[in-house]
Tab-separated table of C-alpha atoms in Angstrom:
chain	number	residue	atom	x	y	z
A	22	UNK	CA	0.000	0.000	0.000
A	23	UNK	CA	1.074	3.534	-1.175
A	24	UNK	CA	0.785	6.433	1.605
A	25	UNK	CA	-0.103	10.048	1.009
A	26	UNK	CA	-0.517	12.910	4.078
A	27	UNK	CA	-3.549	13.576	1.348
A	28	UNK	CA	-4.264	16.232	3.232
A	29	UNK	CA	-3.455	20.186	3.111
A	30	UNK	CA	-3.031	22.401	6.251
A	31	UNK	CA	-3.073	25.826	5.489
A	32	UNK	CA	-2.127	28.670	8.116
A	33	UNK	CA	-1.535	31.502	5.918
A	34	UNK	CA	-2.869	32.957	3.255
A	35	UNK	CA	-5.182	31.805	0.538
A	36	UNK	CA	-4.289	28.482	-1.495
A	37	UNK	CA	-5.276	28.878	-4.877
A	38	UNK	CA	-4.175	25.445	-6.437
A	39	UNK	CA	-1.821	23.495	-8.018
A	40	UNK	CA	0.272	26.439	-10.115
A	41	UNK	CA	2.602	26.120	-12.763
A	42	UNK	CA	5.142	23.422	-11.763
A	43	UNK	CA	7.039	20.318	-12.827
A	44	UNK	CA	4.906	16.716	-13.025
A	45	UNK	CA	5.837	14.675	-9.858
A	46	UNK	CA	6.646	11.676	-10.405
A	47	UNK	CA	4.991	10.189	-7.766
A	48	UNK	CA	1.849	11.706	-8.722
A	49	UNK	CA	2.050	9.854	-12.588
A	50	UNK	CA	2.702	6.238	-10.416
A	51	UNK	CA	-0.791	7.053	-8.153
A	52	UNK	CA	-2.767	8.216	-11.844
A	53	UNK	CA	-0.930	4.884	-13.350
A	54	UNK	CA	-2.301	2.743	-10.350
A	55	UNK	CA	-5.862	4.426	-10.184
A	56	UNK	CA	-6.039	3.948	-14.144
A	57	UNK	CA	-5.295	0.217	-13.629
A	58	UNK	CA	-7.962	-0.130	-10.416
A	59	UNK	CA	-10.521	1.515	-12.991
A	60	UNK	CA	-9.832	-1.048	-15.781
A	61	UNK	CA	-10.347	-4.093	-13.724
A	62	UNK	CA	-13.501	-3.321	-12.521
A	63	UNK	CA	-16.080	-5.326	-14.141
A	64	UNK	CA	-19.465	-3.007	-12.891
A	65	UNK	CA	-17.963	0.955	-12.856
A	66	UNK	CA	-19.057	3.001	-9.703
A	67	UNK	CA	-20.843	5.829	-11.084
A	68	UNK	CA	-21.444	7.678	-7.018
A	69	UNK	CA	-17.884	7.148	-6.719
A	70	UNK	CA	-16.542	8.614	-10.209
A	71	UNK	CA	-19.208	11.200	-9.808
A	72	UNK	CA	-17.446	12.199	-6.110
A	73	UNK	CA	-13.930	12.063	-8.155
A	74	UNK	CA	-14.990	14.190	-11.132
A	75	UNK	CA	-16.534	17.199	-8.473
A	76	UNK	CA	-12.982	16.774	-6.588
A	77	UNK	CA	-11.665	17.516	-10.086
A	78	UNK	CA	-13.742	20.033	-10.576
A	79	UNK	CA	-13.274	22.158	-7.118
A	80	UNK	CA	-9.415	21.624	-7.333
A	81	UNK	CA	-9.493	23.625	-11.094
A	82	UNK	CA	-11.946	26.093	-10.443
A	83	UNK	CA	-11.961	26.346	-6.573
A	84	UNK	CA	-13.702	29.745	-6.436
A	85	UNK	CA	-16.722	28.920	-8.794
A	86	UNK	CA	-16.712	25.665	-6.513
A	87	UNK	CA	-16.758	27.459	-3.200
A	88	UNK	CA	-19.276	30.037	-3.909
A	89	UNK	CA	-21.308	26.893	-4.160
A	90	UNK	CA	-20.439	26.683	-0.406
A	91	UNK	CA	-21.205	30.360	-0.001
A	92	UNK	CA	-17.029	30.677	0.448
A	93	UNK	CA	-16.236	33.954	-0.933
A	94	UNK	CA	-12.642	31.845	-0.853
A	95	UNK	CA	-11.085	28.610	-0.520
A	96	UNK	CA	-9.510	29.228	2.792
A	97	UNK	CA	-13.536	30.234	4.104
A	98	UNK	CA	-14.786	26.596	2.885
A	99	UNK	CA	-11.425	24.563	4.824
A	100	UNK	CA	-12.170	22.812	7.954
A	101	UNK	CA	-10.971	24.703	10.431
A	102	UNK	CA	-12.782	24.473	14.085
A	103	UNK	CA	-12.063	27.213	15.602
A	104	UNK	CA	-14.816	29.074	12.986
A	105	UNK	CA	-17.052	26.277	13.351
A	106	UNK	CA	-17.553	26.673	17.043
A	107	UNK	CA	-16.812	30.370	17.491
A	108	UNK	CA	-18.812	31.501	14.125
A	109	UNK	CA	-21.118	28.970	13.919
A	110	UNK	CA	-19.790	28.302	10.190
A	111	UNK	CA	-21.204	25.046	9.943
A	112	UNK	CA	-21.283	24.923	6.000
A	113	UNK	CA	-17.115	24.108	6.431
A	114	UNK	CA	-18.336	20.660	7.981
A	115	UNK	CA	-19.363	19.370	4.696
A	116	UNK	CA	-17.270	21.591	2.299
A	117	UNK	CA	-13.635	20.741	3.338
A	118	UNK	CA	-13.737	17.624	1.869
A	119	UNK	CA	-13.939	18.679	-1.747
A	120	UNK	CA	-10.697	20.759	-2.130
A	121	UNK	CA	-7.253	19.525	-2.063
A	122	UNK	CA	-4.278	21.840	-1.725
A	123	UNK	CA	-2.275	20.133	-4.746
A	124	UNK	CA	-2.107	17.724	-7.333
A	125	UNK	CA	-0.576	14.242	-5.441
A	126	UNK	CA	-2.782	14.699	-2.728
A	127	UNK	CA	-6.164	15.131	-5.271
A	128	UNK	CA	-4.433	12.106	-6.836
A	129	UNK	CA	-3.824	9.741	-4.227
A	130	UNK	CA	-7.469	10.912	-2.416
A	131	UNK	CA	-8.875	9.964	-5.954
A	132	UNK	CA	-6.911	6.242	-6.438
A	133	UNK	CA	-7.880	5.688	-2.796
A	134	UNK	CA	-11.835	6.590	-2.734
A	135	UNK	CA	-11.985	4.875	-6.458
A	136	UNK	CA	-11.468	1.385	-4.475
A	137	UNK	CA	-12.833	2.033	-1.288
A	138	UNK	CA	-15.814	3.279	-3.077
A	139	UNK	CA	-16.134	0.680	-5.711
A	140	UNK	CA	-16.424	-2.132	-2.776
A	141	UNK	CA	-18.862	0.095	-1.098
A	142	UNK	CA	-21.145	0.932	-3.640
A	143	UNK	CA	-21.492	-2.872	-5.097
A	144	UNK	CA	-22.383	-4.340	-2.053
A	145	UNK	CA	-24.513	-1.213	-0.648
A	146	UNK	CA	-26.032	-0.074	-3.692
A	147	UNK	CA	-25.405	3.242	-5.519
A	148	UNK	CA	-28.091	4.946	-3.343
A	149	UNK	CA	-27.631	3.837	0.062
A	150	UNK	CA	-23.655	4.768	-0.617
A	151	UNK	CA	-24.189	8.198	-1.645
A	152	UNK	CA	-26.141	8.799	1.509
A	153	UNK	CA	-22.897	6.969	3.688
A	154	UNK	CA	-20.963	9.096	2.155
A	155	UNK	CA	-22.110	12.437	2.676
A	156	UNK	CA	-23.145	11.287	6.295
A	157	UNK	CA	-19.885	10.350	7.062
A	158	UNK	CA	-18.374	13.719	5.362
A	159	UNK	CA	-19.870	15.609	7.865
A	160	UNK	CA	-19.835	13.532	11.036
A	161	UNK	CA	-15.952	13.331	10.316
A	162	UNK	CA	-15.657	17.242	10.215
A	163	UNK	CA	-17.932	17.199	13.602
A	164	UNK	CA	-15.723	14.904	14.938
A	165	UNK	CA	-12.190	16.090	13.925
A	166	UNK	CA	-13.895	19.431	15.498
A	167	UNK	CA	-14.146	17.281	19.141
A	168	UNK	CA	-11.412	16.011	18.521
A	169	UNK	CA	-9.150	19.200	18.185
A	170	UNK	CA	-10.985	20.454	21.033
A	171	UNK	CA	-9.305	17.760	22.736
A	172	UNK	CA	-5.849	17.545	21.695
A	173	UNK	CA	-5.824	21.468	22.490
A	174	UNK	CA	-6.068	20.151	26.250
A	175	UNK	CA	-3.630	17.517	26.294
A	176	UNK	CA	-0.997	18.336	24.354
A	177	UNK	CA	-1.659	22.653	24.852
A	178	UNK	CA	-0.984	23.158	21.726
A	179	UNK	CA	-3.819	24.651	19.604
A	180	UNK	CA	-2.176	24.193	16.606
A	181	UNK	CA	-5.224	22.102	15.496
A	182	UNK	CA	-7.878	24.481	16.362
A	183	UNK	CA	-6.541	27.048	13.935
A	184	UNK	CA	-5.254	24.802	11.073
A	185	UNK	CA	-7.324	25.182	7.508
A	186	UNK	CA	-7.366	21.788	6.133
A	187	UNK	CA	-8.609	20.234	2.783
A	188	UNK	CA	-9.091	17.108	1.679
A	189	UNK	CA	-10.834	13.157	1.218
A	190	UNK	CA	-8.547	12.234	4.125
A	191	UNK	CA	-11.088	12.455	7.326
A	192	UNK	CA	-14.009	10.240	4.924
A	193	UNK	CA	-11.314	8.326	3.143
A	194	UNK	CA	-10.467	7.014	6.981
A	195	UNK	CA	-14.200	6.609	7.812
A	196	UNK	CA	-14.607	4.610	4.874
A	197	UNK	CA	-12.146	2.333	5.480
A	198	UNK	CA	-13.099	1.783	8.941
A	199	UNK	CA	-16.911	0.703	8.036
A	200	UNK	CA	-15.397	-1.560	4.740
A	201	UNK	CA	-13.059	-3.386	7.360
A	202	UNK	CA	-15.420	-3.111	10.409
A	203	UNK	CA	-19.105	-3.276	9.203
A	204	UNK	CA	-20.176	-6.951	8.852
A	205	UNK	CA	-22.661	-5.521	6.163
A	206	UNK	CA	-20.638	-3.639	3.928
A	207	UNK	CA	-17.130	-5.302	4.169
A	208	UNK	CA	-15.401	-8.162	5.579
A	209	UNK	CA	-13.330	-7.957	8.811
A	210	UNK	CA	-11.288	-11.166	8.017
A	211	UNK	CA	-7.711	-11.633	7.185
A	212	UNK	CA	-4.772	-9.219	7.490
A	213	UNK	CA	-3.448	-6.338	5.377
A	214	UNK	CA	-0.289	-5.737	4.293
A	215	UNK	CA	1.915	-2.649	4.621
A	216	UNK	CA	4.662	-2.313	2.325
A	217	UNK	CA	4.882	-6.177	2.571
A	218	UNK	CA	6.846	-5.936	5.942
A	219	UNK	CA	3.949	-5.752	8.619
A	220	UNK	CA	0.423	-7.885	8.382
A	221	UNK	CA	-2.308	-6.010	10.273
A	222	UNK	CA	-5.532	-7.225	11.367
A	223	UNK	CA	-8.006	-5.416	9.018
A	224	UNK	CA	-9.900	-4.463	11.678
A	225	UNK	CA	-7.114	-2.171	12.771
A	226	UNK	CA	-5.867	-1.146	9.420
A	227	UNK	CA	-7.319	2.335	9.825
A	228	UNK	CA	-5.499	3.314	13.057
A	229	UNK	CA	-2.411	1.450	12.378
A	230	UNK	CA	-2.084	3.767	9.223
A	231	UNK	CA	-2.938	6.712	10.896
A	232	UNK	CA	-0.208	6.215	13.568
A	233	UNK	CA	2.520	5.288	10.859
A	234	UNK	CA	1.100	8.418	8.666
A	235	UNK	CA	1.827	10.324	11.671
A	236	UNK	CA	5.177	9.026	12.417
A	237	UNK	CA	6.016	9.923	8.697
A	238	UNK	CA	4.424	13.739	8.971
A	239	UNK	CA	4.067	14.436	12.249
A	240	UNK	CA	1.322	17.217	12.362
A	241	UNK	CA	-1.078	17.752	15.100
A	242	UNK	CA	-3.703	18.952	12.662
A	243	UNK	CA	-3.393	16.158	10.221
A	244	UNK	CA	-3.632	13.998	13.225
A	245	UNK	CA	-6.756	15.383	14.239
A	246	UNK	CA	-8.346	15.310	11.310
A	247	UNK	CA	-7.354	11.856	10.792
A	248	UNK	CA	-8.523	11.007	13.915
A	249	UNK	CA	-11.920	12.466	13.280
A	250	UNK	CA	-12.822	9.927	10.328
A	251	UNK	CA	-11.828	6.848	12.231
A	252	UNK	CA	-13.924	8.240	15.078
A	253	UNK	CA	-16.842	8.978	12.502
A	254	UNK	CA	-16.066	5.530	11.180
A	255	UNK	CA	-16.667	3.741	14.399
A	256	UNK	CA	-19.778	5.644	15.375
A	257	UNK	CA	-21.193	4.137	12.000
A	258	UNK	CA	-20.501	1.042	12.986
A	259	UNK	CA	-22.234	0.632	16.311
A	260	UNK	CA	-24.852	3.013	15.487
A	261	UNK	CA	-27.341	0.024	16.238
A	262	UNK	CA	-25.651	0.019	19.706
A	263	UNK	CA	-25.217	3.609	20.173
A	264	UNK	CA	-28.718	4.161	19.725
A	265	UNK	CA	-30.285	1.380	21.976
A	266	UNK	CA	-27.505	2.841	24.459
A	267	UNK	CA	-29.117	6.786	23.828
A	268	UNK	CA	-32.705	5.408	23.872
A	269	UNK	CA	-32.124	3.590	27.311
A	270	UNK	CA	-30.708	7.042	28.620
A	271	UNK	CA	-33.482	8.775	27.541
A	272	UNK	CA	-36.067	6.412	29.195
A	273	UNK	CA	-34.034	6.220	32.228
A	274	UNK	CA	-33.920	10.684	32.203
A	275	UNK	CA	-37.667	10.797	31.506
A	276	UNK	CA	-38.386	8.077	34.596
A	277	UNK	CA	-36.268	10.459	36.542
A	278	UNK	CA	-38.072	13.509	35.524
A	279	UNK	CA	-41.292	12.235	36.466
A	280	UNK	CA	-40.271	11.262	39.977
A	281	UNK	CA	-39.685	14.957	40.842
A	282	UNK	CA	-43.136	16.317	40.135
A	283	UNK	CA	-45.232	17.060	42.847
A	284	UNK	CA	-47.828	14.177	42.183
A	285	UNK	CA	-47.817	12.115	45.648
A	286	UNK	CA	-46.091	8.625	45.893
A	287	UNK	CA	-47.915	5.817	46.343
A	288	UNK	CA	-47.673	4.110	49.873
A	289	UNK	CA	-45.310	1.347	50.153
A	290	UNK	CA	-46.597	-1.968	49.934
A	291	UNK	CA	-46.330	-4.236	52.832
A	292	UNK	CA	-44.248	-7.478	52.973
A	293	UNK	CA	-46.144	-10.213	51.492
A	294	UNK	CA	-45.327	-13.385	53.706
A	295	UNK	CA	-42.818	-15.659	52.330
A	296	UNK	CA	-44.109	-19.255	51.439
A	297	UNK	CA	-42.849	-22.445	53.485
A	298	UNK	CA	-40.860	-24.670	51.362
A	299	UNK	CA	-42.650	-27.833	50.190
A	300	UNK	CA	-42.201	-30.516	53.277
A	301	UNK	CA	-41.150	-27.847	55.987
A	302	UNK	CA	-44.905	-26.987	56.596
A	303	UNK	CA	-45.439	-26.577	60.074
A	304	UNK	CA	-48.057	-28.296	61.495
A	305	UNK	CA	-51.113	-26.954	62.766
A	306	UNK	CA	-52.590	-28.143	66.277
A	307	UNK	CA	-56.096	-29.812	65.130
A	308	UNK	CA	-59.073	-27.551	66.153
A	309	UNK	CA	-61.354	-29.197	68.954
A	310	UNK	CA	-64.984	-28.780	68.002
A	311	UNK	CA	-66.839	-26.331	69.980
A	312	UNK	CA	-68.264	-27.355	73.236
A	313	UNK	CA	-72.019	-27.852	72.735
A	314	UNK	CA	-74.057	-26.112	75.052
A	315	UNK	CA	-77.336	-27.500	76.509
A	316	UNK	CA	-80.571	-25.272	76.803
A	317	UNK	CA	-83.080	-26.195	78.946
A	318	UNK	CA	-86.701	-24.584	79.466
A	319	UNK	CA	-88.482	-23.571	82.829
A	320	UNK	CA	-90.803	-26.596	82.818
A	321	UNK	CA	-87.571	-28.845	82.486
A	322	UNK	CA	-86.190	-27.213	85.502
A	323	UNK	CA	-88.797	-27.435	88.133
A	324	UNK	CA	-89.567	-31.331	87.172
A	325	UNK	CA	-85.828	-31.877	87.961
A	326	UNK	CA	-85.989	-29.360	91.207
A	327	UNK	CA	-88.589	-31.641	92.100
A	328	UNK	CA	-87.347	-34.971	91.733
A	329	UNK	CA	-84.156	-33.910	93.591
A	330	UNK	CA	-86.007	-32.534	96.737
A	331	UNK	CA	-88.396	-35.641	96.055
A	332	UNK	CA	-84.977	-37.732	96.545
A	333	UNK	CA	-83.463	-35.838	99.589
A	334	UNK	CA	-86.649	-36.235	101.265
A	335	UNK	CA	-86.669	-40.488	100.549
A	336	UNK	CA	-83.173	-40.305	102.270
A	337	UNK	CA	-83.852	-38.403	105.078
A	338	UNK	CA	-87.204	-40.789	106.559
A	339	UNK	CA	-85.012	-43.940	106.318
């Protein structure tokens, strides 16, 4: 695998394109490779050669491009998050990624998103790609935005929070994280290889480049931004968890909010009694039957009054 930064950082003035310079050879060995990628397909991409072509287009005529954006210039449609949180210019979020500060990064971007995008879109369908992709455009920029945020705090240095950057680089990462990652869209099995030294688990194939992209151009703002599409990536990925996770939080929070209005509580219940266990009954005394009582009437009476004074009387003359 080839690397590319394939990302600009700006801190100065305007960039206005590629200007009038030599042809890098590097950059004819990416067009050669992206040529080949293109004539081996057997079904051609036609969201992902339309995404190429506007790349194209914004890196020739970036001011007709960024007026699109309502940029007056190319440096006003960059990412840079400092304007996005302090001047709420939120249209950066989704127009960075179009613009490329030269020629080998717009190159390398292009090979790069031709084969990501060509898995993509034939096992997701043209449609439901297109949406991905501009999704994960702008949840990348949102999240290279948090992430500045906090490398400003760890590192203090707010290098990152100032930085203008172009580029594919933020959704290029995304993408690869949800083709390696996503049981839907990709496959998460094997290794891949960089530079045919060191097999990584495809799985981790988006951070391990990002560290060793970093070790070649160290750069706090490509970090970040970086960062940001692997983060983005991810957050595709578990969505289905992520939301359950949000929707549990929300029930719990509304449960919670309930239990502080001023409607009374119910009483508390009272213990029910806990049943014996079958064979430890304890055994209940039996219940003697009630003692009957005899009623007698006045006639009954006097007879017997009589026979007993009758009786004394019998007694007493012998």
């Amino acid at each position: 695998a080839m690397f590319h930064p394939g990302v600009r950082v700006r801190h100065g003035p305007r960039f206005r394109g590629g200007g009038a310079r030599g042809v890098d050879p590097w950059l004819l060995v990416v067009l050669f490779q992206a040529f080949q990628r293109f004539q081996a397909m057997e079904r051609k991409p036609p969201v992902t050669i339309g995404l190429i072509v506007a790349c194209a287009v914004a890196f020739v005529v970036p001011e007709q491009v960024g007026a699109i954006f309502g940029a007056r210039t190319v440096d006003a449609a960059c990412l840079q998050p400092y304007s996005v949180v302090l001047k709420a210019e939120l249209m950066r979020l989704l127009s960075c990624s179009w613009f490329h500060g030269d020629e080998i990064s717009l190159a390398y971007n292009a090979s790069s998103l031709l084969w990501k995008g060509y898995q993509l879109e034939t096992r997701m369908g043209s449609e439901t790609f297109a949406m991905v992709t501009v999704m994960l455009s702008v949840l990348s920029s949102a999240c290279a935005v948090i992430t500045a945020g906090v490398l400003s705090l760890a590192f203090q240095n707010h290098d990152a929070l100032y930085a203008c950057t172009y580029g594919l680089s933020p959704l290029l990462f995304a993408l690869k994280v949800v083709l390696y990652n996503d049981p839907d869209a990709g496959d998460a099995r094997g290794n891949v290889s960089f530079f045919g030294l060191v097999d990584v688990p495809k799985r981790w194939a988006a951070l391990a480049e990002m560290g060793l992209l970093h070790l070649m151009h160290p750069s706090l703002a490509m970090l970040n931004v970086h960062a940001g599409g692997a983060l983005a990536g991810f957050t595709y990925v578990h969505r289905h968890r992520i939301l359950r996770q949000l929707a549990r939080f929300s029930a719990t929070a509304a449960r919670a909010a309930e239990g502080t209005g001023a409607a009374p509580r119910p009483p508390p219940r009272q213990p029910q009694p806990q049943p014996q266990p079958r064979g430890q009954e304890r055994e209940m005394p039996p219940q003697q039957p009630p003692q009957q009582q005899q009623h007698y009437d006045d006639a009954t009476l006097r007879r017997r009054a009589a026979a007993a004074a009758a009786a004394r009387a019998e007694r007493f003359t012998r």
